[in-house]
Coordinates of C-alpha atoms and ligand atoms in Angstrom, one line a residue:
X1 CA 28.4 -31.8 -21.1
X2 CA 31.7 -30.7 -22.6
X3 CA 32.7 -32.0 -26.0
X4 CA 35.3 -34.7 -26.1
X5 CA 38.7 -34.1 -27.7
X6 CA 40.2 -37.3 -29.1
X7 CA 43.9 -37.7 -28.5
X8 CA 45.5 -39.7 -31.3
X9 CA 49.2 -40.5 -30.5
X10 CA 51.5 -41.2 -33.4
X11 CA 54.8 -41.4 -31.5
X12 CA 55.3 -45.0 -32.7
X13 CA 54.6 -44.1 -36.4
X14 CA 55.3 -40.4 -37.3
X15 CA 57.6 -39.9 -34.3
X16 CA 59.6 -42.9 -35.2
X17 CA 60.1 -41.6 -38.8
X18 CA 62.6 -39.2 -37.3
X19 CA 66.1 -40.3 -38.3
X20 CA 67.7 -42.2 -35.4
X21 CA 64.4 -42.6 -33.5
X22 CA 63.6 -46.0 -34.9
X23 CA 62.7 -48.5 -32.1
X24 CA 62.9 -52.2 -31.7
X25 CA 59.7 -54.3 -31.3
X26 CA 60.1 -54.7 -27.6
X27 CA 60.7 -50.9 -27.2
X28 CA 57.5 -50.1 -29.2
X29 CA 55.5 -52.5 -27.1
X30 CA 56.7 -50.9 -23.9
X31 CA 55.8 -47.5 -25.1
X32 CA 52.4 -48.6 -26.4
X33 CA 51.6 -50.0 -22.9
X34 CA 52.6 -46.8 -21.3
X35 CA 50.5 -44.8 -23.8
X36 CA 47.5 -47.0 -22.8
X37 CA 48.3 -46.4 -19.2
X38 CA 48.2 -42.7 -20.0
X39 CA 44.8 -43.3 -21.6
X40 CA 45.4 -42.0 -25.1
X41 CA 42.3 -42.7 -27.2
X42 CA 44.1 -43.9 -30.3
X43 CA 47.6 -45.4 -30.6
X44 CA 49.0 -45.3 -34.2
X45 CA 51.3 -48.3 -33.6
X46 CA 53.1 -48.1 -37.0
X47 CA 52.9 -48.6 -40.7
X48 CA 52.4 -52.3 -41.1
X49 CA 53.5 -52.5 -44.8
X50 CA 56.8 -50.8 -44.0
X51 CA 58.7 -53.8 -42.7
X52 CA 58.3 -57.2 -41.0
X53 CA 59.4 -55.6 -37.8
X54 CA 56.7 -53.0 -37.9
X55 CA 54.1 -55.6 -38.8
X56 CA 55.1 -57.8 -35.9
X57 CA 55.1 -54.9 -33.4
X58 CA 51.7 -53.7 -34.5
X59 CA 50.3 -57.3 -34.2
X60 CA 51.7 -57.7 -30.7
X61 CA 50.5 -54.2 -29.6
X62 CA 47.1 -55.1 -31.1
X63 CA 47.0 -58.2 -29.0
X64 CA 48.0 -56.5 -25.7
X65 CA 46.4 -53.1 -25.7
X66 CA 42.8 -53.2 -24.7
X67 CA 41.9 -49.7 -23.5
X68 CA 43.1 -47.6 -26.5
X69 CA 42.1 -48.1 -30.1
X70 CA 45.1 -49.5 -32.0
X71 CA 45.7 -48.1 -35.5
X72 CA 48.0 -48.7 -38.5
X73 CA 48.9 -46.4 -41.3
X74 CA 48.4 -47.7 -44.9
X75 CA 48.9 -46.0 -48.2
X76 CA 45.7 -45.8 -50.3
X77 CA 46.1 -49.2 -52.0
X78 CA 44.7 -52.7 -51.4
X79 CA 48.1 -54.3 -50.5
X80 CA 48.9 -51.8 -47.7
X81 CA 45.3 -51.9 -46.3
X82 CA 45.2 -55.7 -46.3
X83 CA 48.5 -55.7 -44.5
X84 CA 47.3 -53.2 -41.9
X85 CA 44.1 -55.2 -41.3
X86 CA 46.1 -58.4 -40.9
X87 CA 48.4 -56.9 -38.3
X88 CA 45.6 -55.3 -36.4
X89 CA 43.4 -58.4 -36.4
X90 CA 44.1 -59.4 -32.7
X91 CA 42.7 -56.1 -31.5
X92 CA 39.0 -56.1 -30.6
X93 CA 38.5 -52.7 -32.1
X94 CA 41.0 -51.3 -34.5
X95 CA 41.4 -48.4 -37.0
X96 CA 42.8 -48.3 -40.5
X97 CA 44.4 -45.0 -41.3
X98 CA 44.8 -44.6 -45.1
X99 CA 46.1 -41.6 -46.9
X100 CA 47.1 -40.0 -50.2
X101 CA 48.5 -36.6 -51.1
X102 CA 46.0 -34.0 -52.4
X103 CA 48.1 -30.9 -53.1
X104 CA 48.9 -30.1 -56.7
X105 CA 52.6 -30.2 -55.9
X106 CA 52.6 -33.7 -54.4
X107 CA 50.2 -35.2 -56.9
X108 CA 52.2 -33.9 -59.9
X109 CA 55.8 -34.2 -58.6
X110 CA 55.7 -37.1 -56.1
X111 CA 52.8 -39.3 -57.1
X112 CA 52.8 -38.4 -60.8
X113 CA 49.0 -38.8 -60.8
X114 CA 46.2 -36.6 -62.0
X115 CA 43.7 -35.2 -59.5
X116 CA 41.1 -37.5 -61.1
X117 CA 43.2 -40.5 -60.4
X118 CA 43.9 -39.4 -56.8
X119 CA 40.2 -38.9 -56.2
X120 CA 39.4 -42.4 -57.5
X121 CA 42.2 -44.0 -55.6
X122 CA 41.1 -42.4 -52.3
X123 CA 37.5 -43.5 -52.9
X124 CA 38.5 -47.1 -53.7
X125 CA 40.9 -47.3 -50.8
X126 CA 38.3 -46.3 -48.2
X127 CA 35.7 -48.6 -49.9
X128 CA 38.2 -51.5 -49.6
X129 CA 39.1 -50.7 -46.0
X130 CA 35.4 -50.9 -45.1
X131 CA 35.7 -54.7 -45.7
X132 CA 37.8 -54.9 -42.5
X133 CA 36.5 -52.3 -40.1
X134 CA 34.0 -49.5 -39.7
X135 CA 36.7 -47.3 -38.0
X136 CA 38.5 -45.7 -40.9
X137 CA 40.5 -42.6 -41.0
X138 CA 41.4 -40.9 -44.2
X139 CA 44.2 -38.3 -44.4
X140 CA 44.8 -35.9 -47.3
X141 CA 48.6 -35.6 -47.1
X142 CA 49.7 -32.0 -47.6
X143 CA 46.1 -31.0 -47.0
X144 CA 46.9 -27.5 -45.8
X145 CA 48.5 -26.7 -49.2
X146 CA 45.8 -28.4 -51.3
X147 CA 43.2 -26.7 -53.5
X148 CA 40.1 -26.4 -51.2
X149 CA 37.6 -27.3 -54.0
X150 CA 39.4 -30.5 -54.9
X151 CA 40.0 -31.3 -51.2
X152 CA 36.3 -30.9 -50.4
X153 CA 35.4 -33.2 -53.3
X154 CA 37.8 -35.9 -52.1
X155 CA 36.7 -35.7 -48.5
X156 CA 33.0 -35.8 -49.4
X157 CA 33.4 -39.0 -51.4
X158 CA 35.6 -40.7 -48.8
X159 CA 33.0 -40.0 -46.1
X160 CA 30.3 -41.4 -48.4
X161 CA 32.4 -44.5 -48.7
X162 CA 32.6 -44.9 -44.9
X163 CA 35.5 -42.8 -43.6
X164 CA 34.6 -41.9 -40.0
X165 CA 37.6 -39.6 -39.2
X166 CA 38.9 -37.0 -41.7
X167 CA 42.4 -35.8 -41.0
X168 CA 43.8 -32.7 -42.8
X169 CA 47.6 -32.7 -42.2
X170 CA 49.9 -29.7 -42.3
X171 CA 52.5 -32.1 -43.6
X172 CA 55.3 -29.5 -44.0
X173 CA 54.5 -27.2 -41.1
X174 CA 53.5 -24.3 -43.4
X175 CA 50.2 -23.3 -41.9
X176 CA 49.5 -20.4 -39.5
X177 CA 46.9 -20.7 -36.8
X178 CA 44.0 -18.6 -38.1
X179 CA 44.5 -19.7 -41.7
X180 CA 44.5 -23.4 -40.7
X181 CA 41.5 -23.0 -38.4
X182 CA 39.6 -21.3 -41.3
X183 CA 40.5 -24.1 -43.6
X184 CA 39.1 -26.8 -41.2
X185 CA 36.0 -24.7 -40.6
X186 CA 35.5 -24.0 -44.3
X187 CA 35.8 -27.7 -45.2
X188 CA 33.3 -28.6 -42.5
X189 CA 30.8 -26.0 -43.7
X190 CA 31.1 -26.9 -47.4
X191 CA 31.0 -30.6 -47.3
X192 CA 27.3 -31.7 -47.1
X193 CA 28.1 -34.9 -45.1
X194 CA 30.7 -33.5 -42.8
X195 CA 28.6 -34.3 -39.8
X196 CA 29.2 -38.0 -40.4
X197 CA 32.9 -37.7 -39.5
X198 CA 35.2 -36.5 -36.8
X199 CA 37.6 -33.8 -38.1
X200 CA 41.2 -34.3 -37.1
X201 CA 44.4 -32.2 -37.3
X202 CA 47.9 -33.3 -37.7
X203 CA 50.6 -30.6 -37.6
X204 CA 54.3 -30.5 -38.1
X205 CA 56.4 -28.0 -36.3
X206 CA 58.7 -26.6 -39.0
X207 CA 57.8 -23.0 -38.1
X208 CA 57.3 -23.8 -34.4
X209 CA 53.5 -23.5 -34.7
X210 CA 52.3 -27.1 -34.6
X211 CA 50.7 -26.8 -31.1
X212 CA 49.2 -23.4 -31.9
X213 CA 47.8 -24.6 -35.3
X214 CA 46.3 -27.7 -33.7
X215 CA 44.6 -25.7 -30.9
X216 CA 43.3 -23.0 -33.2
X217 CA 41.8 -25.7 -35.5
X218 CA 40.1 -27.2 -32.4
X219 CA 38.8 -24.0 -30.9
X220 CA 37.9 -22.1 -34.1
X221 CA 37.6 -24.8 -36.8
X222 CA 35.7 -27.4 -34.8
X223 CA 38.3 -30.2 -35.1
X224 CA 37.8 -32.9 -32.4
X225 CA 40.9 -35.0 -32.8
X226 CA 44.5 -33.9 -32.4
X227 CA 47.3 -36.1 -33.7
X228 CA 50.4 -35.7 -31.7
X229 CA 53.6 -37.3 -30.3
X230 CA 55.2 -37.5 -26.9
X231 CA 57.8 -34.7 -26.5
X232 CA 56.8 -33.5 -30.0
X233 CA 59.1 -36.2 -31.4
X234 CA 59.1 -36.4 -35.2
X235 CA 60.9 -35.7 -38.5
X236 CA 62.6 -32.4 -38.9
X237 CA 61.2 -30.1 -36.2
X238 CA 58.8 -32.7 -35.0
X239 CA 55.0 -33.0 -34.5
X240 CA 52.5 -31.4 -32.2
X241 CA 53.6 -32.2 -28.6
X242 CA 51.0 -34.3 -26.8
X243 CA 51.9 -32.9 -23.4
X244 CA 51.4 -29.3 -24.5
X245 CA 48.0 -29.7 -26.2
X246 CA 46.7 -31.9 -23.3
X247 CA 47.8 -29.5 -20.6
X248 CA 46.6 -26.4 -22.6
X249 CA 43.1 -28.0 -22.9
X250 CA 43.1 -29.1 -19.3
X251 CA 44.5 -25.8 -17.8
X252 CA 42.4 -23.6 -20.1
X253 CA 39.2 -25.5 -19.8
X254 CA 37.4 -22.2 -19.4
X255 CA 38.6 -21.3 -23.0
X256 CA 38.4 -24.6 -24.8
X257 CA 35.5 -26.2 -23.0
X258 CA 36.7 -29.7 -23.9
X259 CA 37.3 -33.0 -22.1
X260 CA 40.3 -35.1 -22.6
X261 CA 40.6 -38.6 -21.2
X262 CA 44.4 -38.5 -20.5
X263 CA 45.7 -39.4 -17.1
X264 CA 48.0 -36.4 -16.8
X265 CA 50.1 -37.9 -14.0
X266 CA 51.5 -40.3 -16.6
X267 CA 52.8 -37.5 -18.8
X268 CA 56.3 -37.2 -17.3
X269 CA 56.9 -40.9 -17.0
X270 CA 55.9 -41.3 -20.6
X271 CA 58.1 -38.5 -21.7
X272 CA 61.1 -40.0 -19.9
X273 CA 60.4 -43.4 -21.4
X274 CA 60.2 -42.0 -24.9
X275 CA 63.4 -39.9 -24.5
X276 CA 65.4 -42.8 -22.9
X277 CA 64.2 -45.2 -25.6
X278 CA 64.8 -43.0 -28.7
X279 CA 67.8 -41.0 -27.4
X280 CA 66.0 -37.7 -28.2
X281 CA 66.8 -35.6 -25.2
X282 CA 64.1 -33.2 -23.9
X283 CA 65.4 -29.6 -23.7
X284 CA 65.4 -28.3 -20.1
X285 CA 63.0 -25.4 -20.9
X286 CA 60.5 -27.5 -22.8
X287 CA 56.9 -26.8 -21.6
X288 CA 55.5 -29.3 -19.2
X289 CA 58.2 -32.1 -19.5
X290 CA 61.4 -30.1 -19.5
X291 CA 63.5 -30.3 -16.3
X292 CA 63.1 -26.6 -15.7
X293 CA 59.4 -26.4 -16.5
X294 CA 58.5 -26.0 -12.8
X295 CA 61.7 -24.6 -11.4
X296 CA 61.3 -21.2 -10.0
X297 CA 64.8 -19.9 -9.7
X298 CA 64.3 -16.1 -9.7
X299 CA 64.0 -14.8 -6.1
X300 CA 60.8 -12.9 -6.8
X301 CA 59.1 -15.9 -8.2
X302 CA 60.3 -18.1 -5.3
X303 CA 58.9 -15.7 -2.8
X304 CA 55.6 -15.5 -4.7
X305 CA 55.3 -19.3 -5.0
X306 CA 56.0 -19.7 -1.3
X307 CA 53.3 -17.2 -0.3
X308 CA 50.7 -18.5 -2.7
X309 CA 51.5 -21.1 -5.3
X310 CA 49.2 -19.8 -8.0
X311 CA 51.0 -16.5 -8.1
X312 CA 53.4 -18.0 -10.6
X313 CA 52.2 -21.6 -11.2
X314 CA 49.4 -22.3 -13.6
X315 CA 49.8 -26.1 -13.3
X316 CA 51.0 -28.3 -10.5
X317 CA 54.2 -30.3 -11.1
X318 CA 52.6 -33.4 -9.4
X319 CA 49.6 -33.2 -11.7
X320 CA 51.8 -34.0 -14.7
X321 CA 53.8 -36.7 -12.9
X322 CA 56.8 -34.8 -11.5
X323 CA 57.7 -36.3 -8.2
X324 CA 59.8 -33.4 -7.0
X325 CA 63.0 -35.5 -6.9
X326 CA 62.0 -37.5 -3.9
X327 CA 64.7 -39.7 -2.4
X328 CA 62.8 -42.9 -2.4
X329 CA 65.1 -45.8 -1.6
X330 CA 68.6 -46.7 -0.6
X331 CA 71.0 -49.5 0.1
X332 CA 68.9 -50.9 2.9
X333 CA 65.6 -51.0 1.1
X334 CA 64.3 -54.5 0.5
X335 CA 62.4 -56.2 -2.3
X336 CA 59.0 -55.2 -0.9
X337 CA 59.9 -51.5 -0.7
X338 CA 61.2 -51.7 -4.3
X339 CA 58.0 -53.4 -5.4
X340 CA 55.8 -50.9 -3.7
X341 CA 57.7 -48.0 -5.2
X342 CA 57.1 -49.6 -8.6
X343 CA 53.4 -49.7 -7.8
X344 CA 53.4 -46.1 -6.8
X345 CA 55.2 -45.2 -10.1
X346 CA 52.4 -47.3 -11.7
X347 CA 55.0 -49.5 -13.4
X348 CA 53.8 -53.0 -14.2
X349 CA 56.4 -55.8 -14.7
X350 CA 55.3 -58.9 -16.5
X351 CA 56.7 -61.5 -14.3
X352 CA 58.5 -62.3 -11.0
X353 CA 61.6 -63.0 -13.0
X354 CA 61.6 -59.5 -14.4
X355 CA 61.0 -58.0 -10.9
X356 CA 63.9 -60.1 -9.5
X357 CA 66.2 -59.0 -12.2
X358 CA 65.2 -55.3 -11.9
X359 CA 65.7 -55.6 -8.1
X360 CA 69.2 -57.0 -8.6
X361 CA 70.1 -54.0 -10.8
X362 CA 68.6 -51.7 -8.1
X363 CA 70.8 -53.3 -5.4
X364 CA 73.9 -53.0 -7.6
X365 CA 73.2 -49.3 -8.1
X366 CA 72.3 -48.8 -4.4
X367 CA 75.7 -50.2 -3.5
X368 CA 77.4 -47.5 -5.5
X369 CA 74.9 -44.6 -4.9
X370 CA 73.5 -43.6 -1.5
X371 CA 70.2 -42.1 -2.7
X372 CA 68.1 -43.7 -5.3
X373 CA 65.5 -41.3 -7.0
X374 CA 62.5 -42.2 -9.0
X375 CA 64.4 -41.2 -12.1
X376 CA 67.0 -43.8 -11.3
X377 CA 64.3 -46.5 -10.9
X378 CA 62.9 -45.6 -14.3
X379 CA 66.3 -45.8 -15.9
X380 CA 66.9 -49.2 -14.3
X381 CA 63.6 -50.3 -15.9
X382 CA 64.8 -49.0 -19.3
X383 CA 68.1 -50.9 -18.9
X384 CA 66.1 -54.0 -17.9
X385 CA 64.0 -53.7 -21.0
X386 CA 67.2 -53.4 -23.0
X387 CA 68.7 -56.4 -21.3
X388 CA 65.9 -58.5 -22.8
X389 CA 67.4 -57.4 -26.1
X390 CA 70.9 -58.4 -25.1
X391 CA 70.9 -61.4 -27.4
X392 CA 72.2 -58.8 -29.7
X393 CA 75.6 -58.7 -31.4
X394 CA 77.6 -56.6 -28.9
X395 CA 77.3 -56.5 -25.1
X396 CA 79.3 -54.2 -22.7
X397 CA 81.2 -56.0 -20.0
X398 CA 83.6 -53.6 -18.3
X399 CA 85.9 -50.7 -18.7
X400 CA 89.2 -49.4 -17.3
X401 CA 90.5 -46.0 -18.1
X402 CA 93.1 -43.6 -16.8
X403 CA 93.2 -39.8 -17.1
X404 CA 96.0 -37.4 -16.2
X405 CA 96.4 -33.8 -17.0
X406 CA 98.6 -33.2 -20.0
X407 CA 98.7 -36.9 -21.0
X408 CA 96.7 -38.7 -23.8
X409 CA 94.4 -41.1 -21.8
X410 CA 94.3 -44.8 -22.5
X411 CA 91.1 -46.9 -22.3
X412 CA 90.5 -50.7 -22.2
X413 CA 87.0 -51.9 -22.9
X414 CA 85.9 -55.5 -22.4
X415 CA 82.8 -56.4 -24.4
X416 CA 81.2 -59.5 -26.0
X417 CA 80.8 -60.0 -29.7
X418 CA 78.1 -62.7 -30.3
X419 CA 78.8 -64.0 -26.8
X420 CA 82.6 -64.2 -26.9
X421 CA 84.5 -61.7 -24.8
X422 CA 87.1 -59.5 -26.5
X423 CA 89.3 -56.6 -25.3
X424 CA 89.7 -53.3 -27.2
X425 CA 92.5 -50.9 -26.2
X426 CA 93.3 -47.4 -27.5
X427 CA 94.5 -43.9 -26.7
X428 CA 92.4 -40.9 -27.4
X429 CA 92.1 -37.1 -27.1
X430 CA 90.0 -37.6 -23.9
X431 CA 88.6 -40.5 -21.9
X432 CA 85.4 -40.8 -24.0
X433 CA 87.4 -40.6 -27.3
X434 CA 89.8 -43.3 -26.1
X435 CA 86.9 -45.5 -25.0
X436 CA 85.1 -45.3 -28.3
X437 CA 88.3 -45.9 -30.2
X438 CA 89.0 -48.9 -28.0
X439 CA 85.6 -50.4 -29.1
X440 CA 86.3 -49.5 -32.7
X441 CA 89.7 -51.1 -32.6
X442 CA 87.9 -54.5 -32.5
X443 CA 84.8 -53.6 -34.7
X444 CA 85.8 -51.2 -37.4
X445 CA 82.2 -50.3 -38.0
X446 CA 82.9 -47.6 -40.5
X447 CA 80.1 -45.5 -38.8
X448 CA 80.3 -41.8 -38.4
X449 CA 79.6 -40.3 -35.0
X450 CA 77.2 -37.4 -35.6
X451 CA 76.0 -36.7 -32.1
X452 CA 77.3 -37.2 -28.6
X453 CA 75.5 -35.8 -25.6
X454 CA 75.5 -36.3 -21.8
X455 CA 72.7 -35.5 -19.3
X456 CA 72.4 -36.0 -15.6
X457 CA 69.4 -38.1 -14.7
X458 CA 69.0 -36.4 -11.4
X459 CA 70.8 -33.6 -9.6
X460 CA 74.1 -33.6 -7.7
X461 CA 77.5 -35.1 -8.4
X462 CA 76.2 -38.5 -7.5
X463 CA 73.7 -38.5 -10.4
X464 CA 73.8 -41.1 -13.1
X465 CA 74.9 -39.8 -16.5
X466 CA 72.8 -40.6 -19.5
X467 CA 74.7 -40.6 -22.8
X468 CA 73.2 -40.4 -26.2
X469 CA 75.2 -41.4 -29.2
X470 CA 74.0 -41.0 -32.8
X471 CA 75.8 -42.9 -35.6
X472 CA 75.4 -42.7 -39.3
X473 CA 76.4 -45.3 -41.9
X474 CA 75.4 -45.7 -45.5
X475 CA 72.4 -43.4 -45.1
X476 CA 71.2 -45.1 -42.0
X477 CA 71.0 -43.1 -38.7
X478 CA 70.7 -44.8 -35.3
X479 CA 70.7 -43.6 -31.7
X480 CA 72.1 -45.5 -28.7
X481 CA 71.5 -44.6 -25.0
X482 CA 73.6 -45.7 -22.1
X483 CA 73.4 -44.9 -18.4
X484 CA 75.9 -45.3 -15.6
X485 CA 77.3 -43.5 -12.6
X486 CA 80.5 -43.3 -14.6
X487 CA 79.9 -41.2 -17.7
X488 CA 82.7 -42.9 -19.6
X489 CA 81.1 -46.3 -19.0
X490 CA 77.7 -44.7 -20.0
X491 CA 79.4 -43.6 -23.2
X492 CA 80.7 -47.1 -24.0
X493 CA 77.2 -48.5 -23.3
X494 CA 75.6 -45.9 -25.5
X495 CA 78.0 -46.5 -28.3
X496 CA 77.5 -50.3 -28.1
X497 CA 73.7 -49.8 -28.1
X498 CA 74.0 -47.8 -31.3
X499 CA 76.3 -50.4 -33.0
X500 CA 73.7 -53.1 -32.1
X501 CA 71.0 -51.1 -33.9
X502 CA 73.3 -50.6 -36.9
X503 CA 74.0 -54.3 -37.1
X504 CA 70.3 -55.2 -37.1
X505 CA 69.0 -55.4 -40.6
X506 CA 65.7 -53.7 -39.9
X507 CA 65.2 -51.7 -43.0
X508 CA 61.8 -50.1 -43.4
X509 CA 59.9 -48.1 -46.0
X510 CA 58.9 -44.5 -45.3
X511 CA 55.2 -44.2 -46.2
X512 CA 55.6 -40.6 -47.5
X513 CA 58.7 -41.2 -49.7
X514 CA 57.1 -43.6 -52.1
Ligands
KIV601 O1 52.3 -35.5 -42.1 C1 51.5 -36.2 -42.7 O2 50.9 -35.8 -43.7 C2 51.3 -37.6 -42.3 C3 50.2 -38.3 -42.9 C4 50.7 -39.6 -43.4 C5 49.1 -38.5 -41.9 O3 52.0 -38.0 -41.4
ZN602 ZN1 53.0 -36.4 -40.3

């Protein structure tokens, strides 16, 4: 029997630490349920002590997710660990993930602690966490740059205290594959009780080697858990990409000889959900989940693929959840056809009311667009999830705008502020500029627009446009996403979504900055 490789997803914790990627509770719950559907082994749902919002989200995820182990991060102190345990209580089986930095640099400059104090704090934290669960993960932050003798002493004592998973992060993405693999192997060989724990890797992608480092540590170092995020989401250059490590291990089973539990057909739907929710767009040439990942445009390749698929294809698009842009529904499709397509897409809606409301949105779109693709349906569902949040400060109502070559275009936007409709009007350098100024003429948010991007959800000129807007104000960065057949309306929706996030007071603590 092949060994099992544990897939630990940290999209909702480390992924969310990326500036602008912060998610609302409802969004986190939706992603957690999709991660469960994809069969990840462990879902790191957040950092309970960071904010009330994170605590609440973890608590709800812990009460709803049954098939994956739910986990919370906690710094190595009793307060954080108690908070994590409290949030996780509704889960049958949960994990507490506690950590402290072990590199000389972090201990001296960030923690201002001696190695002896760090050793003691790590030991006591794991001992304390044992009061709540026997599934305890310990991470030595900046592990890849730590002194190996000190690291081994810390890891040996935390295993003695009951840690069952030992994670050695490459926090700053500094490691190289053979060196990182040798580090993991060396630690496993030197610690006398290493057989009592599963060894885990957690890599950041600053030098573009997160996936390579993780896989080397598995193959050559004996690690049996990889920590990763969907689309490689994460601070700076991101984390190890879940879809890449999973498909590497599946496709090259001959080399890795490992089993993963992941339902790979859920990879693309999960990728789309995460990118639509966070506004972090997936680059077209991204492995596995990029729009071009399975497009064979060169004539030679097309000819080869038509003669025998495996001449140029090492994975099948449908195995990772691409549906080859099937036209699924249209104007005449009824509620049953819509419901059945949702089932085929393995989307579960909570109630008849949600189904009815999603169907109404579908009908509205089908009146304006002849062919409805799976991607359109997934975007309707994202809008539907956002509509649940529309008790928020601002809500888009309608837009009128006029463009003429050589003229400065005007725009008029109707939107609601706390339920009362208002009209903003402005001219701009282009239709989008005019529209965003029209909104600002009523709000004066003082926010700076730091990113604006448009993508087509499907192909062709009938495709819906998906706009991402990133705003910054007083050190806070938020993303907003909007979708519409009219990209100017999509821009207004995205801008309003970002303003809503800015106006919510959800401040949270970053575990690694304190
Ligand atoms: O990168 C890192 O070191 C982390 C730890 C908190 C696990 O995210
Ligand atoms: Zn990390």
